[in-house]
Tab-separated table of C-alpha atoms and ligand atoms in Angstrom:
chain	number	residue	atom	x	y	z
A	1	UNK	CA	-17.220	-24.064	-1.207
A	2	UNK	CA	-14.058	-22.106	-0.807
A	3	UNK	CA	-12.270	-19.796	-3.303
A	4	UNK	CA	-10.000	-17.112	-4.035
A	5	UNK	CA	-9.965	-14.353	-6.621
A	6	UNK	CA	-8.207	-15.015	-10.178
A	7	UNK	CA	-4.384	-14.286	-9.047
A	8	UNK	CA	-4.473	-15.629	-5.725
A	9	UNK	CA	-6.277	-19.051	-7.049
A	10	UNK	CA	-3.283	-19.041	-9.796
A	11	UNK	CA	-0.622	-18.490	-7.444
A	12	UNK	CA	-2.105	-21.361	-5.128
A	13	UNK	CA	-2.998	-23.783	-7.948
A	14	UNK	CA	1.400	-23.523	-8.851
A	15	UNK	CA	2.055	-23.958	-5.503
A	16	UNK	CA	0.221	-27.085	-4.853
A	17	UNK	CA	1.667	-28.100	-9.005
A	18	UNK	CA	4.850	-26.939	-9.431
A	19	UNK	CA	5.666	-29.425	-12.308
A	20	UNK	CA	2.532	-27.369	-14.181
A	21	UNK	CA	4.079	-23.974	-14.320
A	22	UNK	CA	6.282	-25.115	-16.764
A	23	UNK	CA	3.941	-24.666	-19.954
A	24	UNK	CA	3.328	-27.274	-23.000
A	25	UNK	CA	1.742	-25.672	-26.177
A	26	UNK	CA	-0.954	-27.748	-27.848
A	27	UNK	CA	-2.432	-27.177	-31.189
A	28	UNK	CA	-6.066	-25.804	-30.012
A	29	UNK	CA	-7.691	-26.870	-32.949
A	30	UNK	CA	-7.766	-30.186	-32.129
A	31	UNK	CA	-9.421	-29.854	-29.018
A	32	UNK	CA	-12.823	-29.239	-29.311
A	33	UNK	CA	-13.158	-26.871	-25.940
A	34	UNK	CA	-10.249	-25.013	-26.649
A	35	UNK	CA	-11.018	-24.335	-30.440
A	36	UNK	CA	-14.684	-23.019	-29.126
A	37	UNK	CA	-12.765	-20.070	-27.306
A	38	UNK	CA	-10.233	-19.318	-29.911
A	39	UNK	CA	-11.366	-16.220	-31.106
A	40	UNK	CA	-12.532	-15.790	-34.729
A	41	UNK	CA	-9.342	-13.908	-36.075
A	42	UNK	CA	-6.952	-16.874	-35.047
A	43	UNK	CA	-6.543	-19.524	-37.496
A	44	UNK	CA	-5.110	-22.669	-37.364
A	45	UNK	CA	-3.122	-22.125	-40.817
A	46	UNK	CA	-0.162	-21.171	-39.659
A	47	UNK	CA	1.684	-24.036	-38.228
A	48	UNK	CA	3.968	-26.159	-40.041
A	49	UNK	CA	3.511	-29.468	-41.409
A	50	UNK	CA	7.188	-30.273	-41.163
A	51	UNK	CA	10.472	-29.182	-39.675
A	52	UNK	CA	13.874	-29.677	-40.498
A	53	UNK	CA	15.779	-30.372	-37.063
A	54	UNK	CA	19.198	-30.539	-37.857
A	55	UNK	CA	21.761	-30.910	-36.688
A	56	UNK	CA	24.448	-27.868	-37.462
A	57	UNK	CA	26.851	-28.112	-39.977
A	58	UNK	CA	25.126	-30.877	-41.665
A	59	UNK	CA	23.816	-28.916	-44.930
A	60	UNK	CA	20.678	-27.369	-42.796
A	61	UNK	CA	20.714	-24.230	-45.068
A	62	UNK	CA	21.562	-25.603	-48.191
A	63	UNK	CA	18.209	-27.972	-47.947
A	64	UNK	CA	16.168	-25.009	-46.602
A	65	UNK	CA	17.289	-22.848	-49.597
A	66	UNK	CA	16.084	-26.041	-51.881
A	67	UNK	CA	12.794	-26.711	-50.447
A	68	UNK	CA	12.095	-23.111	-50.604
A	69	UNK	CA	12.554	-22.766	-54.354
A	70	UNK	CA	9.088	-25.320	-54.042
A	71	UNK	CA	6.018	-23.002	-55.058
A	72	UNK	CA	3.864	-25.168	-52.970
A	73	UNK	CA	6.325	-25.114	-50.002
A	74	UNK	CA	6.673	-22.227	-47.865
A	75	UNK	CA	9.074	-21.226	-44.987
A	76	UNK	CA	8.790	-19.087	-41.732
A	77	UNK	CA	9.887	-15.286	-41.994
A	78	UNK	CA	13.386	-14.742	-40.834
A	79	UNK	CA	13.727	-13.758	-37.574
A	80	UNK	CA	15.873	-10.704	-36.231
A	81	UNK	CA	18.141	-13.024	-33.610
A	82	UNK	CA	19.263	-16.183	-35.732
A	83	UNK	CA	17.637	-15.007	-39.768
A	84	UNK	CA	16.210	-17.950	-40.988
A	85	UNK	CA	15.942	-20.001	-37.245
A	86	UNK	CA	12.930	-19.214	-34.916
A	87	UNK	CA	14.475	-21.689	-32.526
A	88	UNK	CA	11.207	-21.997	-30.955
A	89	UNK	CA	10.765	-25.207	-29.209
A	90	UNK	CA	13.968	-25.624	-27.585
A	91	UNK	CA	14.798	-21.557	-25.991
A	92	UNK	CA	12.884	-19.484	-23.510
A	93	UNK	CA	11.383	-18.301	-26.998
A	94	UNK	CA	8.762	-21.581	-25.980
A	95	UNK	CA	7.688	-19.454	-23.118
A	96	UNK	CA	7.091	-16.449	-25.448
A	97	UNK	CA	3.789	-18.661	-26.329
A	98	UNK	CA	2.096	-20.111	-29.369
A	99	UNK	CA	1.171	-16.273	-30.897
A	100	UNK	CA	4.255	-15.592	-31.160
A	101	UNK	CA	5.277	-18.651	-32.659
A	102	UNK	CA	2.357	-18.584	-35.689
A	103	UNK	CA	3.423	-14.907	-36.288
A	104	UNK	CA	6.664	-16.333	-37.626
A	105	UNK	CA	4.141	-18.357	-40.604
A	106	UNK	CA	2.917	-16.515	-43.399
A	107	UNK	CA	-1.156	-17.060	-43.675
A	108	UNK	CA	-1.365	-19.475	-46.959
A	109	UNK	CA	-3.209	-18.747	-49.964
A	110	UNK	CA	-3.644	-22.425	-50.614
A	111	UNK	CA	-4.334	-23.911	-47.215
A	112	UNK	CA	-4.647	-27.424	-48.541
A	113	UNK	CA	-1.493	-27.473	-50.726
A	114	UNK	CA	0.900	-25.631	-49.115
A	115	UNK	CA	3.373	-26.948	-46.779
A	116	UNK	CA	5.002	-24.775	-44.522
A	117	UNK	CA	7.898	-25.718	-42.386
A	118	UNK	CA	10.911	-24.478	-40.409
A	119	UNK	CA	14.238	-25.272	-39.951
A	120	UNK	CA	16.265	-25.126	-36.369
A	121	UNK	CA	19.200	-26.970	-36.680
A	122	UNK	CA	19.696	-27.077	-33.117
A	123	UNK	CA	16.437	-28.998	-32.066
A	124	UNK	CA	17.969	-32.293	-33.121
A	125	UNK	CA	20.511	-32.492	-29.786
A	126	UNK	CA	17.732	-30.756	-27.131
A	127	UNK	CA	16.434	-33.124	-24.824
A	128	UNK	CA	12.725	-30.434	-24.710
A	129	UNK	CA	12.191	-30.179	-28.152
A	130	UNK	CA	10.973	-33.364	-29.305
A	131	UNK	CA	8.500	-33.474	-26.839
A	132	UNK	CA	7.563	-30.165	-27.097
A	133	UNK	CA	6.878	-30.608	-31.099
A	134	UNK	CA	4.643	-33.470	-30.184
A	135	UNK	CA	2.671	-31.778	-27.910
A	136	UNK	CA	1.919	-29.027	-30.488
A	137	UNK	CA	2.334	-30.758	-34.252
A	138	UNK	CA	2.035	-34.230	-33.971
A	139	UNK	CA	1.487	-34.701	-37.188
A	140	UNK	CA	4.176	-33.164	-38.221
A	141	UNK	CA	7.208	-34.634	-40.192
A	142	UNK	CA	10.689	-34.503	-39.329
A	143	UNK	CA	13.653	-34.312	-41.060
A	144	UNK	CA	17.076	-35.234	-39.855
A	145	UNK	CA	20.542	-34.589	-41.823
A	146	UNK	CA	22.768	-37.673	-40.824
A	147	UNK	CA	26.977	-36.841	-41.791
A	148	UNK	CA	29.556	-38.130	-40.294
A	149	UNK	CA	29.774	-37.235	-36.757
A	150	UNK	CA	33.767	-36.045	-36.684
A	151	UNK	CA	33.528	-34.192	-40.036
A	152	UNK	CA	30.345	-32.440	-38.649
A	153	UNK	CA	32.296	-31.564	-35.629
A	154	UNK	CA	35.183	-30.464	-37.696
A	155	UNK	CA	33.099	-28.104	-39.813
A	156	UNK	CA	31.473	-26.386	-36.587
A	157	UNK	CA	34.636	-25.696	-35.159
A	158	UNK	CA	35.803	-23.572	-38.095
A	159	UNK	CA	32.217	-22.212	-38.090
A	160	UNK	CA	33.371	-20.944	-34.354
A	161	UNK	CA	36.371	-19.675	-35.717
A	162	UNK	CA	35.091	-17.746	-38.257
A	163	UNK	CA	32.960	-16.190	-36.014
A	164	UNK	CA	35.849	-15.232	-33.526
A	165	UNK	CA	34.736	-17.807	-30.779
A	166	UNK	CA	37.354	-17.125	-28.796
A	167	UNK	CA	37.747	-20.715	-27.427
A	168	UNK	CA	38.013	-21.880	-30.771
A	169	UNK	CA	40.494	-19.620	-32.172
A	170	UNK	CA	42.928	-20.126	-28.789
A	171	UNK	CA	42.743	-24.040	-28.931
A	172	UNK	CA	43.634	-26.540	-32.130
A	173	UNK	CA	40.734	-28.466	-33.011
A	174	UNK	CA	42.454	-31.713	-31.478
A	175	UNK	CA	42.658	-29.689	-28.342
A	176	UNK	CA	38.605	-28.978	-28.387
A	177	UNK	CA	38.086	-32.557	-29.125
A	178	UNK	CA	40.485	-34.005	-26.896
A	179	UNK	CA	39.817	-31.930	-23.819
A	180	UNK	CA	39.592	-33.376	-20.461
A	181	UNK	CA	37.552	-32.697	-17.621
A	182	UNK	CA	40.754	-30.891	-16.067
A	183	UNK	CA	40.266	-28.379	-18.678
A	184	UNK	CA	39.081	-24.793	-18.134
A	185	UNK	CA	35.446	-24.427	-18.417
A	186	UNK	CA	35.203	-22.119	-21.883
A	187	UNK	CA	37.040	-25.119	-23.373
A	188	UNK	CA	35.073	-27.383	-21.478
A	189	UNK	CA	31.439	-26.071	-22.655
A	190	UNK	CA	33.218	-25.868	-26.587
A	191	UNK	CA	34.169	-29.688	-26.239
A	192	UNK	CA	30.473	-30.509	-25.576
A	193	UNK	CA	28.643	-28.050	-27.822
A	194	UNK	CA	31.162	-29.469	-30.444
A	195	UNK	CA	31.066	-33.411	-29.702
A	196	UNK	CA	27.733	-33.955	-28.533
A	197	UNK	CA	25.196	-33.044	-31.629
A	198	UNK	CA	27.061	-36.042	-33.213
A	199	UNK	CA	26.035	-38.975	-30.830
A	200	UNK	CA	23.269	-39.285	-33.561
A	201	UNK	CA	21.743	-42.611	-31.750
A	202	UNK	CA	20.631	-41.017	-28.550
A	203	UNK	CA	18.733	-38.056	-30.283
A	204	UNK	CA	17.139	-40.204	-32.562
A	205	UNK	CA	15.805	-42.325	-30.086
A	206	UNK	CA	14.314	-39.314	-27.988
A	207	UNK	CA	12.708	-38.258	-30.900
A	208	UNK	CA	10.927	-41.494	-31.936
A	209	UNK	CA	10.099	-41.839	-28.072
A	210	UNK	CA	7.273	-38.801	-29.899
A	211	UNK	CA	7.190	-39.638	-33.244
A	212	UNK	CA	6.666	-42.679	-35.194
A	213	UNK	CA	9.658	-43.951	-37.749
A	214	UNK	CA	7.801	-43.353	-40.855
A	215	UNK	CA	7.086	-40.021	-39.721
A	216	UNK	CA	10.684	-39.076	-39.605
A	217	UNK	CA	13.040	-38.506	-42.597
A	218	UNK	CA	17.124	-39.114	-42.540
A	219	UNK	CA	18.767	-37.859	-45.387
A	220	UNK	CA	22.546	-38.237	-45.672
A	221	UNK	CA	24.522	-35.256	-45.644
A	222	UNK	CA	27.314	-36.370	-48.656
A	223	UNK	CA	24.149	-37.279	-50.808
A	224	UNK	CA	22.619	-33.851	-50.310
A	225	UNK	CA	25.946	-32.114	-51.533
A	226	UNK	CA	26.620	-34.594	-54.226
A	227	UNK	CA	23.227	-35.104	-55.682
A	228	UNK	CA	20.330	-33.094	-54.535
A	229	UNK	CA	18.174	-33.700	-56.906
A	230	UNK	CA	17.165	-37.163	-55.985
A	231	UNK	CA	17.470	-35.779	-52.168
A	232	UNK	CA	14.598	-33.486	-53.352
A	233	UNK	CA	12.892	-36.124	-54.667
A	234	UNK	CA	12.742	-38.282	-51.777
A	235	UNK	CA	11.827	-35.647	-49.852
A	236	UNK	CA	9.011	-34.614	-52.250
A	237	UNK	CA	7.681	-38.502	-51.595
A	238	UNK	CA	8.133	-38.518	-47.931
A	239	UNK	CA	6.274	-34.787	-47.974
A	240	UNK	CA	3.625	-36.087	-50.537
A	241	UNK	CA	3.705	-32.933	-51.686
A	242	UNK	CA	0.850	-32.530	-54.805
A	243	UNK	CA	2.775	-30.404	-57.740
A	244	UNK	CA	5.855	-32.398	-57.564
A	245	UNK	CA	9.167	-30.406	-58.857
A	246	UNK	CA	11.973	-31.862	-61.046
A	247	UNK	CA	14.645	-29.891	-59.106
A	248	UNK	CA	17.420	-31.265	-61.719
A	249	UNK	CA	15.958	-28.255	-63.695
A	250	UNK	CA	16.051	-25.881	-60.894
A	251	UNK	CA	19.647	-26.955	-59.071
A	252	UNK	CA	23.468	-27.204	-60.493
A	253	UNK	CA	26.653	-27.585	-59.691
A	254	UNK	CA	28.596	-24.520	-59.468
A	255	UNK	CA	32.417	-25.136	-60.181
A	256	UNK	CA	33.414	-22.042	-58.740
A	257	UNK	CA	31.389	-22.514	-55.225
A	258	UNK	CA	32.379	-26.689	-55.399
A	259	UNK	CA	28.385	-27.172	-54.454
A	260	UNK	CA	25.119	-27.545	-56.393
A	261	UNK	CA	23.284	-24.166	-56.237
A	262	UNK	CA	19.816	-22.459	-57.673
A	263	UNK	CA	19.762	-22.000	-61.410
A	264	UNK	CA	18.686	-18.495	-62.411
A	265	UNK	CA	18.983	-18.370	-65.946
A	266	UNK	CA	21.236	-19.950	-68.665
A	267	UNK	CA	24.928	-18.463	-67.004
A	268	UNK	CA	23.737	-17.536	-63.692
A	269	UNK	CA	23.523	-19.247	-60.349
A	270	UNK	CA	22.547	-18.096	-56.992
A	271	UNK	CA	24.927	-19.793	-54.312
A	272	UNK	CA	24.403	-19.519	-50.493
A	273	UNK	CA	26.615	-17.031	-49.505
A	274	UNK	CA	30.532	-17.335	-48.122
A	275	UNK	CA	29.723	-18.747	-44.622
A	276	UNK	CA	28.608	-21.556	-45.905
A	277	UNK	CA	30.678	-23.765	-47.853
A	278	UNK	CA	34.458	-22.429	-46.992
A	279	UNK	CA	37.226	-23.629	-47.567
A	280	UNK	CA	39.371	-24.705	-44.850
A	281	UNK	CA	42.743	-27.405	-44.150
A	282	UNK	CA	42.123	-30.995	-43.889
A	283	UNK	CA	41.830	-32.469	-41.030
A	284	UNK	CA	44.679	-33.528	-39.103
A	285	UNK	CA	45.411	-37.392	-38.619
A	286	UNK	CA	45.254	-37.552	-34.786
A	287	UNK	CA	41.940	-35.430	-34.467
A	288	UNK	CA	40.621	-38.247	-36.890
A	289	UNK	CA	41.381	-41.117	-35.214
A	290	UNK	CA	40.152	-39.818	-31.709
A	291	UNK	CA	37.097	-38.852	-33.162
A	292	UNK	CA	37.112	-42.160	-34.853
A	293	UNK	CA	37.020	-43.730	-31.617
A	294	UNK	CA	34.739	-41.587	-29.459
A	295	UNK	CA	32.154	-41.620	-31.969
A	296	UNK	CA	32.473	-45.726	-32.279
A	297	UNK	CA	29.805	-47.202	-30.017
A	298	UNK	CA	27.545	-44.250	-30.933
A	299	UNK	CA	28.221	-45.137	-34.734
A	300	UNK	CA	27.186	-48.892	-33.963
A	301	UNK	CA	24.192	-47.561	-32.226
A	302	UNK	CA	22.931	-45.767	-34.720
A	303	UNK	CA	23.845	-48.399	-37.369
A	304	UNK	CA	22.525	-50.900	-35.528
A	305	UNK	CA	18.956	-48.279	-34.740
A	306	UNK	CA	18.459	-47.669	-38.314
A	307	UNK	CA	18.884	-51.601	-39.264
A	308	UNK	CA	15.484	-52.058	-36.886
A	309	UNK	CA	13.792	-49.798	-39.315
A	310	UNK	CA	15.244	-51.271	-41.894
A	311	UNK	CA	16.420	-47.877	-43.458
A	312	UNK	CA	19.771	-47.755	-45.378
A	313	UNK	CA	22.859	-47.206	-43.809
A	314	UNK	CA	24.527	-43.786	-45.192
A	315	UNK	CA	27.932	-44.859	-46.973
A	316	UNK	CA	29.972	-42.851	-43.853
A	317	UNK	CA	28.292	-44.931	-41.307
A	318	UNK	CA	29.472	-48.509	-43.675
A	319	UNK	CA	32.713	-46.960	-44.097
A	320	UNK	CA	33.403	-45.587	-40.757
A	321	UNK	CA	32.339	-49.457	-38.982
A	322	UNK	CA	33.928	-51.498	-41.858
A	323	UNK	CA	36.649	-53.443	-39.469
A	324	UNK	CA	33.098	-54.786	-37.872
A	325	UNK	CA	31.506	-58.025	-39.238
B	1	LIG	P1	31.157	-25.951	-44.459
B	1	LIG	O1	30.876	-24.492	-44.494
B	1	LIG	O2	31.928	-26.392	-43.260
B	1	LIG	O3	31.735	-26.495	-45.743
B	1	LIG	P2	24.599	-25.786	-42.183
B	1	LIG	O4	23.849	-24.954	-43.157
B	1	LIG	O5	23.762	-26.888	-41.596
B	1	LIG	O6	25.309	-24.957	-41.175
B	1	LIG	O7	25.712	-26.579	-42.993
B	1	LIG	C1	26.762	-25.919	-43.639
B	1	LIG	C2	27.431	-26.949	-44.532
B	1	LIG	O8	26.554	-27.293	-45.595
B	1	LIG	C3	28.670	-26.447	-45.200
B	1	LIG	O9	29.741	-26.699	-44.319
B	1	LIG	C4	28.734	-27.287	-46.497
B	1	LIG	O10	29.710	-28.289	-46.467
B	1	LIG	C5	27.361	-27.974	-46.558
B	1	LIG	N1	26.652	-27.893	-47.840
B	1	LIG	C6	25.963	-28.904	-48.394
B	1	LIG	N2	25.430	-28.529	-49.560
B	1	LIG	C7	25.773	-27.234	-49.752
B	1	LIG	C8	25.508	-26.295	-50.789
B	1	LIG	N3	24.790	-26.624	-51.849
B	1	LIG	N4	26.033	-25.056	-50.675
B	1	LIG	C9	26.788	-24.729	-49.596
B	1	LIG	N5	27.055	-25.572	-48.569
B	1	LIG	C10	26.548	-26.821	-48.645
């Protein structure tokens, strides 16, 4: 019987398996071998039962600030790189391993009742993440924000402005959305990172190629600014969460911020703060009808994805494919 000592036997056993060195986190709780080495200290606790996904722009912090007014439904500590974002699943923060990860979770008091989730807007367009989440949470639910694809691309490129992208402050937005593959390569990379979160259809489907439908939530982005209550309580039916929360006692509309925000007390609100929710020019007619366009097939995907599941269409996605029988 041949065999080398620890480090040499590692470094052989990746050389014969390179496809292996690339790690996949499982839960080890729910293997029987792997929970009878997990030391005593570690718990299983701290994982969530759900995660919002995203994408950007869509209303991502807005819902986050909601669900966490829930007693019974608790989020991850911010993080120092992206505050309330561990983007775990789909950065080299994966390889930074499942410790790491849990640290993020705050150990419940009420194991059985409390729900605690995350929210990474980005892990709705990256092709690792949905696997990845399987691998460790499959039980987990997931919830997508659908709103129209151009709009959402609109509001991320005055996101980039705002935050002195300097792609996005050099080029119109027609010029982002419009750029060729003759175009320099900073403009190139903003085109994509702006365009491709929308092509809703092809996430989706990578994510149900993981998760079942009625494990995954879509709520519609206008619905969530114009009436989150009954957002909420969807989402408080799809979570079956136990102490159920009227939120139209917790959540109103603030004239001066133009969105619904947390009610302190009788006068007061608490809005989320000036980065989200600016206000910003229309936009212009031939952006629209580009975007219009590119988006098309993807919208008739999507519509014609969420028909198989026989889930509602969001009014955008009706609107934007009315010319269609
Ligand atoms: P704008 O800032 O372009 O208006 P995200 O948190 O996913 O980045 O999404 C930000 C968007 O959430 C904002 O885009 C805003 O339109 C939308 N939104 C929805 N409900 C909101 C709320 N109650 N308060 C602030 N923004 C809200």
């Amino acid at each position: 019987l041949l065999s080398l000592p620890p480090v040499e036997l590692g470094l052989k056993y990746f050389e014969m398996y390179p496809a292996d060195k690339d790690p996949i986190w499982t839960n080890p709780c729910d293997y029987n071998r792997h929970l009878s080495i997990w030391p005593e200290n570690k718990t299983c606790d701290k994982l969530p039962s759900f995660i919002v996904v995203g994408p950007q722009k869509t209303g991502t912090t807005a819902l986050y600030s909601f669900l966490s007014q829930h007693p019974d439904i608790v989020s991850n500590l911010p993080t120092p790189k992206h505050f309330e974002e561990i983007q775990f699943f789909n950065t080299n923060n994966y390889y930074l391993g499942l410790d790491w990860y849990m640290d993020f979770f705050p150990q419940p008091d009420k194991p059985n009742t409390t729900l605690l989730f995350e929210k990474s807007a980005n892990y709705f367009e990256s092709d690792l993440a949905p696997k990845r989440v399987a691998a460790l949470l499959p039980r987990a639910k997931i919830i997508v924000i659908l709103m129209n694809p151009a709009k959402r691309a609109y509001s991320w490129y005055q996101h980039m402005r705002n935050h002195n992208d300097p792609t996005a402050l050099n080029h119109t937005f027609y010029e982002v959305v419009s750029a060729s593959d003759m175009a320099s390569q900073n403009l190139r990379a903003l085109h994509n990172r702006c365009l491709t979160p929308g092509l809703y259809a092809q996430h989706l489907v990578r994510w149900l190629d993981f998760f079942p439908a009625k494990q995954i939530h879509l709520v519609d982005s206008d619905e969530l600014r114009n009436d989150p209550v009954n957002v909420m309580h969807l989402i408080q039916k799809f979570l079956h969460v136990q102490n159920y929360m009227d939120y139209s006692q917790h959540l109103r509309y603030d004239p001066a911020k133009g969105f619904f925000c947390q009610v302190l007390s009788n006068k007061q609100n608490k809005c989320l703060g000036k980065s989200k929710g600016h206000k910003y020019p229309s936009m212009d007619h031939r952006s629209e009808q580009h975007l219009h366009s590119f988006y098309r097939k993807h919208n008739i995907n999507l519509s014609k994805l969420l028909s198989s599941f026989e889930t509602q269409l969001p009014e955008w996605l009706t609107t934007e494919l009315k010319d269609i029988e």
